[in-house]
Tab-separated table of C-alpha atoms and ligand atoms in Angstrom:
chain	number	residue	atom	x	y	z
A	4	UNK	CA	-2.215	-131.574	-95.826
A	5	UNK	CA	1.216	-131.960	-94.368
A	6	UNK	CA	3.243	-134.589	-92.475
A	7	UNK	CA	5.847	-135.991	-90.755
A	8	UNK	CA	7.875	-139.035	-91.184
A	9	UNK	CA	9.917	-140.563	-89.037
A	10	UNK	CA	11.374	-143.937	-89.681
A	11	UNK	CA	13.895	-145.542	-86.886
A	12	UNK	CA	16.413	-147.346	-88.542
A	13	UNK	CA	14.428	-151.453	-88.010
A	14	UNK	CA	11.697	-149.789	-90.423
A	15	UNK	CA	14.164	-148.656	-92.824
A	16	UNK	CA	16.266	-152.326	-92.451
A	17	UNK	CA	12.680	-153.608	-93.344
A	18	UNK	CA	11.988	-151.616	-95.967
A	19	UNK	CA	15.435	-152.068	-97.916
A	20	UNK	CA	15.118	-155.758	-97.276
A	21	UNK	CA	11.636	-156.316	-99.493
A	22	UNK	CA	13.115	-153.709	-102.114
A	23	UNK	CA	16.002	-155.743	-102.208
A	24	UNK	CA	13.934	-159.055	-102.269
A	25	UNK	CA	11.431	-157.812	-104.872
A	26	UNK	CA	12.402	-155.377	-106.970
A	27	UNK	CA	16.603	-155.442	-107.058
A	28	UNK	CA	16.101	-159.491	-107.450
A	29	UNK	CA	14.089	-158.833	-109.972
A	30	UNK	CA	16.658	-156.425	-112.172
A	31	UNK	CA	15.757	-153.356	-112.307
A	32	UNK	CA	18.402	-150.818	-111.863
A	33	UNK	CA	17.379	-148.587	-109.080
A	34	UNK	CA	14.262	-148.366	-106.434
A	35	UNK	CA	14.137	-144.748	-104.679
A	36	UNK	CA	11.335	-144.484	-102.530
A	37	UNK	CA	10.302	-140.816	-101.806
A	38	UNK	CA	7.947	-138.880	-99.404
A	39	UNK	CA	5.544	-136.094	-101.217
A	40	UNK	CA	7.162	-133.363	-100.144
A	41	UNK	CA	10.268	-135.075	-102.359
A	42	UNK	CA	12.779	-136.370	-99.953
A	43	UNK	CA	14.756	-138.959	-100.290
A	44	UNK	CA	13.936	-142.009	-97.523
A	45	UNK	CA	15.500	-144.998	-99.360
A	46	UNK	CA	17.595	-145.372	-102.451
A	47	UNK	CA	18.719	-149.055	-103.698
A	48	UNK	CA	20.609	-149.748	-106.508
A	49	UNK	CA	21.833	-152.855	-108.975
A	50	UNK	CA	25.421	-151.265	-108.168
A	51	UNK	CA	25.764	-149.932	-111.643
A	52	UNK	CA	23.672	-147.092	-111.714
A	53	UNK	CA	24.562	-143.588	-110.584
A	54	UNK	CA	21.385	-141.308	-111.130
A	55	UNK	CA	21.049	-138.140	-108.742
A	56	UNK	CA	18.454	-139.609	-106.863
A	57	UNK	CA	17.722	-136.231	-104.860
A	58	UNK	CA	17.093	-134.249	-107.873
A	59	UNK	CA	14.729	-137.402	-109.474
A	60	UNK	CA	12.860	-137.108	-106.135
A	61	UNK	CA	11.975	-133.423	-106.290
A	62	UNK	CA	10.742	-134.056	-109.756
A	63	UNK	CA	8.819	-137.153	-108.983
A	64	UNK	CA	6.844	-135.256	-106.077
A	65	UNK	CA	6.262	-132.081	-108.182
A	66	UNK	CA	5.716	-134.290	-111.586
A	67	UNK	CA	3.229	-136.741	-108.857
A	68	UNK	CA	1.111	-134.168	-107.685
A	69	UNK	CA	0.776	-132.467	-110.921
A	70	UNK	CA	-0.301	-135.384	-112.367
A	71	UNK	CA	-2.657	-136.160	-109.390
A	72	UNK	CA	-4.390	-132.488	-109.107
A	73	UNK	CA	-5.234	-133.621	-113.190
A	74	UNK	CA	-6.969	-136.324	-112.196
A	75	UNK	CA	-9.011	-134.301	-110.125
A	76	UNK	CA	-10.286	-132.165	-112.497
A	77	UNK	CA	-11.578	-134.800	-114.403
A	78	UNK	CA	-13.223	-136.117	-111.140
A	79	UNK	CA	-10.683	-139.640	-111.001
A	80	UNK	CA	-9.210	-140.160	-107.375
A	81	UNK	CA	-5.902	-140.951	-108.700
A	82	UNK	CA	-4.078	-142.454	-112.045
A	83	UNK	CA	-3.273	-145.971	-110.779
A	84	UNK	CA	-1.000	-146.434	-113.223
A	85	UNK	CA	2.665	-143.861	-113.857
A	86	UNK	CA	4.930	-144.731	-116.523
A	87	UNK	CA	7.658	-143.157	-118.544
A	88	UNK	CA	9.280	-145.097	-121.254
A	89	UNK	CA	12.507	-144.640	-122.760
A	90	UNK	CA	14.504	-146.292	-125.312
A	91	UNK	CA	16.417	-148.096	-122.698
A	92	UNK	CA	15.234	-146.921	-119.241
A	93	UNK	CA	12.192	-146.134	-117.965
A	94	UNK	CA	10.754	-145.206	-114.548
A	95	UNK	CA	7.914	-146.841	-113.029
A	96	UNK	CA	6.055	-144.865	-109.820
A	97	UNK	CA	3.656	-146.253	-107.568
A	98	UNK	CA	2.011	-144.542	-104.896
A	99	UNK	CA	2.451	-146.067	-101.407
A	100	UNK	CA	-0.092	-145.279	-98.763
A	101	UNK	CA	-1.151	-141.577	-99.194
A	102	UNK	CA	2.011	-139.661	-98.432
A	103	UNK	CA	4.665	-142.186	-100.233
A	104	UNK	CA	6.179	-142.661	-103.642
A	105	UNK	CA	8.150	-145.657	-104.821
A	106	UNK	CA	10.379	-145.271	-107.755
A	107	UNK	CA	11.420	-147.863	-109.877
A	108	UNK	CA	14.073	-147.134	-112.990
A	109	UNK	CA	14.378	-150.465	-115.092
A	110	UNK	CA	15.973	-151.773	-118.507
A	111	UNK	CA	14.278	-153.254	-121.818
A	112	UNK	CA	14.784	-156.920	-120.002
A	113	UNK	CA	12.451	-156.426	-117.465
A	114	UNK	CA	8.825	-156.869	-117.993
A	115	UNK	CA	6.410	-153.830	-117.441
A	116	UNK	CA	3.706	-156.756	-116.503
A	117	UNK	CA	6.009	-158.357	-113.928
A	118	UNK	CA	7.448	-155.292	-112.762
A	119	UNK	CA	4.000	-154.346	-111.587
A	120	UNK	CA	3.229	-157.289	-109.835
A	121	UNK	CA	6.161	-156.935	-107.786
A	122	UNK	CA	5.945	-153.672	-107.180
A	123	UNK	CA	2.589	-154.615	-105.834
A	124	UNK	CA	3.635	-156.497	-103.694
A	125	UNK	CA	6.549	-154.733	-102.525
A	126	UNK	CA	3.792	-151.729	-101.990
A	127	UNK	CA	1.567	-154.415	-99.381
A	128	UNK	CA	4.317	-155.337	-97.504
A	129	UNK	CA	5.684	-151.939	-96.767
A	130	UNK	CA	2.344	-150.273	-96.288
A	131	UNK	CA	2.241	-152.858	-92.882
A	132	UNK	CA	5.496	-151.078	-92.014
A	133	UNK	CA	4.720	-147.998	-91.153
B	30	UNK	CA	9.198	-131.322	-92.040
B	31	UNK	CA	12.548	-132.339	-92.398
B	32	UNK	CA	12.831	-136.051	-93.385
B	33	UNK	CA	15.489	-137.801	-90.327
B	34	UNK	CA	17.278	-140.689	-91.690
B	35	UNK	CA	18.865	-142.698	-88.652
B	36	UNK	CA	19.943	-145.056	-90.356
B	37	UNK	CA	21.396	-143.302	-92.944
B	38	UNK	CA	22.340	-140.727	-90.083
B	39	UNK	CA	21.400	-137.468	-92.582
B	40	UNK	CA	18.677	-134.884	-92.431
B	41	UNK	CA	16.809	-133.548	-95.619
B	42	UNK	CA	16.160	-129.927	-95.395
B	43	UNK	CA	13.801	-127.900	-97.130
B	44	UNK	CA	13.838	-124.606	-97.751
B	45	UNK	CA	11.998	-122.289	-100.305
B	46	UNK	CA	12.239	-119.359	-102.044
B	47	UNK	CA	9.201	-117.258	-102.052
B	48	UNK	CA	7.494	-114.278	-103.586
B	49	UNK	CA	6.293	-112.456	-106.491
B	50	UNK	CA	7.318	-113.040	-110.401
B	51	UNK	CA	10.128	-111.850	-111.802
B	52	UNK	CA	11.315	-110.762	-108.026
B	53	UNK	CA	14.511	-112.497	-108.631
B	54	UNK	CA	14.408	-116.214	-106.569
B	55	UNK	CA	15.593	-118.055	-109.418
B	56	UNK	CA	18.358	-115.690	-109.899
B	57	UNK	CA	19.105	-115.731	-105.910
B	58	UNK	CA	19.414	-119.717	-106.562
B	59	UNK	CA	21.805	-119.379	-109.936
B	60	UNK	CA	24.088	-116.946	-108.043
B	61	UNK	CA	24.465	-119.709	-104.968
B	62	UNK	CA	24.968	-122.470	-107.898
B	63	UNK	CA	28.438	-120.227	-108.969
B	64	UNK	CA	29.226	-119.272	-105.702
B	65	UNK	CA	29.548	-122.111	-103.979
B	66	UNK	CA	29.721	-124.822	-106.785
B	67	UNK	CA	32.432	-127.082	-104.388
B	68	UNK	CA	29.470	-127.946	-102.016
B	69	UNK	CA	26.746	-128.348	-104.497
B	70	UNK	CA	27.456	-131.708	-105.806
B	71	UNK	CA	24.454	-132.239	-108.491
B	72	UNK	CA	23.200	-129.492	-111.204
B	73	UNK	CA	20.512	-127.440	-110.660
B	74	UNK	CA	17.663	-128.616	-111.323
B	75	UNK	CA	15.176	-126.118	-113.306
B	76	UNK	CA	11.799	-126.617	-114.752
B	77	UNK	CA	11.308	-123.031	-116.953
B	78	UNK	CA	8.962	-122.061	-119.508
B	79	UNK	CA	9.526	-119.823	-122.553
B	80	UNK	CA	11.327	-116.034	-121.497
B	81	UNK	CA	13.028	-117.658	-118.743
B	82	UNK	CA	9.857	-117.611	-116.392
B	83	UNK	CA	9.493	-120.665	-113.316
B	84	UNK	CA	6.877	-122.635	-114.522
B	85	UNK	CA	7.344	-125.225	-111.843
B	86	UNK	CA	10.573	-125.045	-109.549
B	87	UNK	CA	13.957	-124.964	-109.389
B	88	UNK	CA	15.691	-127.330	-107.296
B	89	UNK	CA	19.131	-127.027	-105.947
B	90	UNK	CA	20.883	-129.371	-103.184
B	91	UNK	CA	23.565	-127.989	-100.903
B	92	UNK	CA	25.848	-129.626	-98.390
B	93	UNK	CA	26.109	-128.126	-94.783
B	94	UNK	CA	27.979	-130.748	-93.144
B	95	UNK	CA	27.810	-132.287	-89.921
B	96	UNK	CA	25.458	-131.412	-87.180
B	97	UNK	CA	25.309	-133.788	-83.847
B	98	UNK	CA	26.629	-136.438	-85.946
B	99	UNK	CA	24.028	-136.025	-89.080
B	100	UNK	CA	24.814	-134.996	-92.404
B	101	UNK	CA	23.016	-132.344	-93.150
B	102	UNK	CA	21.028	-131.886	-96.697
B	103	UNK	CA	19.793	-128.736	-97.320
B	104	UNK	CA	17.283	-128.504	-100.552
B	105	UNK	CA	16.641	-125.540	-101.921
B	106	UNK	CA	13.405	-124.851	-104.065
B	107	UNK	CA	11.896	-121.861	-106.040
B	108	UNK	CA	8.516	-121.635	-106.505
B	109	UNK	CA	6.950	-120.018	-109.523
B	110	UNK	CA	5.824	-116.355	-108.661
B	111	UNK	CA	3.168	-115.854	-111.245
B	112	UNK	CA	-0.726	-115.649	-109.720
B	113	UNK	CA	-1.853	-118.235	-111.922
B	114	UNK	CA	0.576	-120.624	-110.807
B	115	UNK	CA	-0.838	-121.062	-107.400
B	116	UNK	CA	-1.233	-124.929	-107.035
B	117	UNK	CA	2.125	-125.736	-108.673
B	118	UNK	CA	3.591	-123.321	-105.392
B	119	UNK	CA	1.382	-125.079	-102.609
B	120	UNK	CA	3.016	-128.460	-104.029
B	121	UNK	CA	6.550	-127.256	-103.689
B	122	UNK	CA	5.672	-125.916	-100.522
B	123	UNK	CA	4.768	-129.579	-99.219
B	124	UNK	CA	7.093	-130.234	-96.449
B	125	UNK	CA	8.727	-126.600	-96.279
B	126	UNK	CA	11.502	-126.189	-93.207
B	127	UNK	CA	12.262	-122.952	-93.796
B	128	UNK	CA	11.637	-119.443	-96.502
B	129	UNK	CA	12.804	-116.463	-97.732
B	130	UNK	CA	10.594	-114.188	-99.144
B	131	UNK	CA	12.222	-112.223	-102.047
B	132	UNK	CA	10.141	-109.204	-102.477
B	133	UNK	CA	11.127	-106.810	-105.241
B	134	UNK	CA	12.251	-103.107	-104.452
B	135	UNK	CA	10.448	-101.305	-107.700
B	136	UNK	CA	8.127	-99.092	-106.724
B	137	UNK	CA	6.068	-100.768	-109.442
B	138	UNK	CA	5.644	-103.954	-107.503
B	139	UNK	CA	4.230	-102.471	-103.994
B	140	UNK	CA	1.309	-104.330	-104.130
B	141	UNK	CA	2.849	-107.184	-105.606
B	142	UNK	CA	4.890	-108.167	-102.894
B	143	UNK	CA	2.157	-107.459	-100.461
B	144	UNK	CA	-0.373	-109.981	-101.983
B	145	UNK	CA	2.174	-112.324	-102.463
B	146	UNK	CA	2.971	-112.699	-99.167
B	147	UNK	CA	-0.611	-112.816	-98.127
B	148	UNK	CA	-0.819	-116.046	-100.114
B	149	UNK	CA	2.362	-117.640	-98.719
B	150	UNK	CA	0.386	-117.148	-95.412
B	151	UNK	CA	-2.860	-118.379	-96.811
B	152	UNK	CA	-1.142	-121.416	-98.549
B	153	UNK	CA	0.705	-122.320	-95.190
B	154	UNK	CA	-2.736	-121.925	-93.337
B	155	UNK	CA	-3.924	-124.636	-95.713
B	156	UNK	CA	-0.975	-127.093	-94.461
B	157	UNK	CA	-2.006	-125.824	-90.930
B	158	UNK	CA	1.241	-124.073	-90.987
B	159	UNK	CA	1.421	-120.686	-89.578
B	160	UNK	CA	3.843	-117.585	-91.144
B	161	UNK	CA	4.001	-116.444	-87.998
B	162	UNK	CA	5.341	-119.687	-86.561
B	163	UNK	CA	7.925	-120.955	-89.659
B	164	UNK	CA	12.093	-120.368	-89.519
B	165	UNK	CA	11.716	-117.236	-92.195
B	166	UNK	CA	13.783	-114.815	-93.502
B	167	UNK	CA	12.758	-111.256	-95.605
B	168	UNK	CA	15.219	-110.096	-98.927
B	169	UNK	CA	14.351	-106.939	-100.470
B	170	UNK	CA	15.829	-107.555	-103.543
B	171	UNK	CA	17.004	-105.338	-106.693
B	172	UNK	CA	18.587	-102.507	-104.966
B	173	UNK	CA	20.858	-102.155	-107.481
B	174	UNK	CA	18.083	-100.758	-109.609
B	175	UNK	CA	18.024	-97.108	-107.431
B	176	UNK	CA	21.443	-96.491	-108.421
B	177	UNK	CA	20.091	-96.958	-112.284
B	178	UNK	CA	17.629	-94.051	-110.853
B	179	UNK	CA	14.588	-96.598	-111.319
B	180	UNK	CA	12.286	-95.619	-108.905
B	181	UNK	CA	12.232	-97.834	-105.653
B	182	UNK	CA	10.611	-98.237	-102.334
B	183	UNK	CA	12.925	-97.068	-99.290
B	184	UNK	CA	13.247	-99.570	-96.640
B	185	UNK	CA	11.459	-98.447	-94.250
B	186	UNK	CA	8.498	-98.622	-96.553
B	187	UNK	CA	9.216	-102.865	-97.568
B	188	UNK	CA	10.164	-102.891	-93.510
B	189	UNK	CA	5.991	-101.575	-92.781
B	190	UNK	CA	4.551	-103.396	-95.683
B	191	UNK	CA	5.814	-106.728	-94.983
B	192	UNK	CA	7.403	-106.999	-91.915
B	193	UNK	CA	5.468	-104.592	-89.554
B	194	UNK	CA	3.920	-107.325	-87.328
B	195	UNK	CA	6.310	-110.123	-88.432
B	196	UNK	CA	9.625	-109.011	-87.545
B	197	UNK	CA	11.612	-111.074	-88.966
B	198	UNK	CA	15.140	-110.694	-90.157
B	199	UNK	CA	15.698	-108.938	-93.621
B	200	UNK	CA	18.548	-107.711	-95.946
B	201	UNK	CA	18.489	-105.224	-98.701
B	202	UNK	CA	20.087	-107.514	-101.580
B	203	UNK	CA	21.102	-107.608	-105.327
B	204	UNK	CA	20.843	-111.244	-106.640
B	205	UNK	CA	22.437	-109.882	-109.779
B	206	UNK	CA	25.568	-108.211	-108.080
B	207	UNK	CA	25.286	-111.074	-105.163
B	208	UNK	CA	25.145	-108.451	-102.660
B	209	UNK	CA	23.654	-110.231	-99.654
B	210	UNK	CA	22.214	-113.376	-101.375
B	211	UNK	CA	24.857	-115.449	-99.772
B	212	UNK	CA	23.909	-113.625	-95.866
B	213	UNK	CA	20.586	-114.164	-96.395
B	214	UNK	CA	21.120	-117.860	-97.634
B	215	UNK	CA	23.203	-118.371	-94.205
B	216	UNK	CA	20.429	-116.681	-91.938
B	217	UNK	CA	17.729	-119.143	-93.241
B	218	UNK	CA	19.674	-122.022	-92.816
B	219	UNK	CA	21.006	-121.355	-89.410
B	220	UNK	CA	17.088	-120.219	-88.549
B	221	UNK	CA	16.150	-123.344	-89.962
B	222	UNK	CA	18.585	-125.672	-87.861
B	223	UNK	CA	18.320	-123.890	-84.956
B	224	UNK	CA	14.428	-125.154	-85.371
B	225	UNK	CA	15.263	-128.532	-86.321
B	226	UNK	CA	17.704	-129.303	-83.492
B	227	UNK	CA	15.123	-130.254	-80.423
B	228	UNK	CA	14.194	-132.793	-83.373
B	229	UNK	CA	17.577	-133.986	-84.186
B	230	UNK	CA	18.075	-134.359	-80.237
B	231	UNK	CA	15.216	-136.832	-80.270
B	232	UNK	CA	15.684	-138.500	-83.316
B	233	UNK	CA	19.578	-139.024	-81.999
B	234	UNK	CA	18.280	-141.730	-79.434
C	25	GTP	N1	18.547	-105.243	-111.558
C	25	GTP	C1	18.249	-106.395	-110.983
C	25	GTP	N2	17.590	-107.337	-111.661
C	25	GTP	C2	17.308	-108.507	-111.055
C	25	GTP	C3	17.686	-108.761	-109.712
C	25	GTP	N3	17.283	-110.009	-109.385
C	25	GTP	C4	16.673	-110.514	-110.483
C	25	GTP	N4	16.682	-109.608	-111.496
C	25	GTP	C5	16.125	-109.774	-112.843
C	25	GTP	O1	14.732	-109.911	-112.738
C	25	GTP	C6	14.241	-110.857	-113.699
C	25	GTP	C7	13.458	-111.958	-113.022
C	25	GTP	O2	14.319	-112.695	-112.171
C	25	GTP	P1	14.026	-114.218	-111.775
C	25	GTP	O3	15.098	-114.626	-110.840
C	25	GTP	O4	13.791	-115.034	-112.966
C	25	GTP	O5	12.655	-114.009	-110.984
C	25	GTP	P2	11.757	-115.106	-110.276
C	25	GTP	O6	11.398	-114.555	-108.941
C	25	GTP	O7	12.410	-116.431	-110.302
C	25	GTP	O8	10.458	-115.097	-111.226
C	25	GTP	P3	9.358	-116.272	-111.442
C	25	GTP	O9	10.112	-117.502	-111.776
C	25	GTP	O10	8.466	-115.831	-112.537
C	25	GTP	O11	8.608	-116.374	-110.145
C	25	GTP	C8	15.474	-111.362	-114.437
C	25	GTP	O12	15.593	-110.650	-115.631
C	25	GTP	C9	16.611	-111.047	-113.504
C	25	GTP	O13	17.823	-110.839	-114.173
C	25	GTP	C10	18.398	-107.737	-109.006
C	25	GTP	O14	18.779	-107.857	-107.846
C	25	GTP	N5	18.629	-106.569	-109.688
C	26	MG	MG1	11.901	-118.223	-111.058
């Protein structure tokens, strides 16, 4: 399977607007939302956070459909849940769709509960975007 | 296929380095890191197993410039060369804008390079991509090594094996000495944009 994306620039207004709502309102640090093949389609931040998104997305993808093609083997569809956890940071992914990948890097003060509810419904609202 | 941002106005580019293990496509990626650190903005990124062997990709970013008013992003991946390693290389082929096959000069690796680039074709026929079809670029790497008077295949041999029915344009390289890694690193990309520009046109509106 391969596609093509293409977002004109109301869907990507759209798009920034409920990560902004949802997620940045929330506190997390940074929202990158990817495309399997690993590209970059929209990066927010909290201002104070300067990760190389490009290189985070080419792992995500890779470290996504690794993770994915395990599943299969032990006949699951898909892990619904993908979470790192670090001492301070940690990275929260949530598949969008089939071909999209939302990103969310977040401190100790935000709740992992909380964080998925709003990343659910972040994940609703731009699946009717495109 | 290249990811348009209007918005952002910048287009993400990738293109991957292909071929057989130890053929030399990391080391074609670490001499582009040195040579042209002032436009690479980010480290590489590599994902390597023990004795220095791909075991996923590497991943290196590189800034073109400006094409009809876009910024252009060019990505450059690796994928692992061992056999066993097959669906880790369809997954970094997701997407894929452009290659360069880096097929290895020893004599040793004949058939190597050869099955190799039978699955690159098989791997794009499962994307419904065609080899035939794709921006792509041949590098018959490690002629250094002849000069060492290890025994390697003359071009004209790597020109029938590989590109007999392709034709394609190729350059006899050393990604140790750097002879011809940056030439064929220009030929993709300009193969690659060439390609892409009918889509920038529209995507311009
Ligand atoms: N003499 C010589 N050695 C080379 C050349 N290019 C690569 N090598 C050597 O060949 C070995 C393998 O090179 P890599 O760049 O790691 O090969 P690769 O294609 O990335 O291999 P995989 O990651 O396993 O797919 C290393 O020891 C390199 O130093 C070359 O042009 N000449
Ligand atoms: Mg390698």
């Amino acid at each position: 399977m391969d596609f093509t994306f293409d977002f004109n620039k109301n869907q990507l207004e759209s798009i920034e607007n409920i990560l902004e709502e949802e997620l940045i309102g929330l506190g997390v640090e940074c929202v990158v939302l990817i495309d399997l093949a690993g590209n970059v389609i929209v990066n927010l931040d909290n201002g104070k956070c300067e990760h190389d998104v490009y290189s985070l997305a080419a792992l995500a993808a890779a470290n996504f459909g690794a993770v994915s093609a395990m599943a299969n083997i032990i006949g699951e569809e898909e892990f619904s849940l993908l979470f790192h956890k670090g001492e301070n940071d940690s990275i929260h992914f949530s598949k969008i769709g089939t071909d999209l990948l939302l990103l969310t890097i977040f401190g100790k003060e935000v709740s992992l509960g909380f964080l998925r509810l709003k990343v659910n419904e972040a994940n609703n609202k731009i699946k009717e975007l495109v | 296929m290249a990811l348009i941002n209007p918005k952002k106005k910048e287009v993400q580019v990738k293109i991957v380095y292909y071929g057989p293990g130890r053929g030399g496509k990391t080391t074609n990626l670490e001499y582009i890191n040195k040579k042209f650190r002032s436009r690479i903005k980010s480290e590489m990124v590599t994902v390597k197993t023990y004795n220095d062997r791909t075991l996923f990709f590497d991943f290196l970013p590189f800034d073109i410039g400006m094409i009809k008013g876009y910024t252009i992003k060019i990505q450059f991946y690796t994928v692992p060369g061992q056999v066993k390693y097959n669906a880790t290389r369809k997954l970094v082929l997701r997407g894929v804008d452009g290659i360069v096959f880096v097929a290895d000069s020893m004599t040793l690796r004949q058939e190597m390079n050869i099955k190799s680039l039978e699955n690159l074709r098989e791997n794009l026929a499962s994307f419904n991509k065609d080899l035939n079809n794709i921006p792509l670029v041949l590098q018959y790497n490690k002629r250094d090594l002849g000069k060492q008077g290890i025994p390697i295949l003359p071009i004209e041999t790597l020109e029938s094996d590989l590109n007999g029915s392709l034709k394609v344009p190729y350059f006899p390289a050393s990604a140790v000495t750097g002879e011809n890694v940056a030439a064929t690193m220009k030929k993709i990309i300009s193969l690659t944009v060439i390609s892409l520009r009918e889509k920038l046109d529209l995507g311009g509106k």
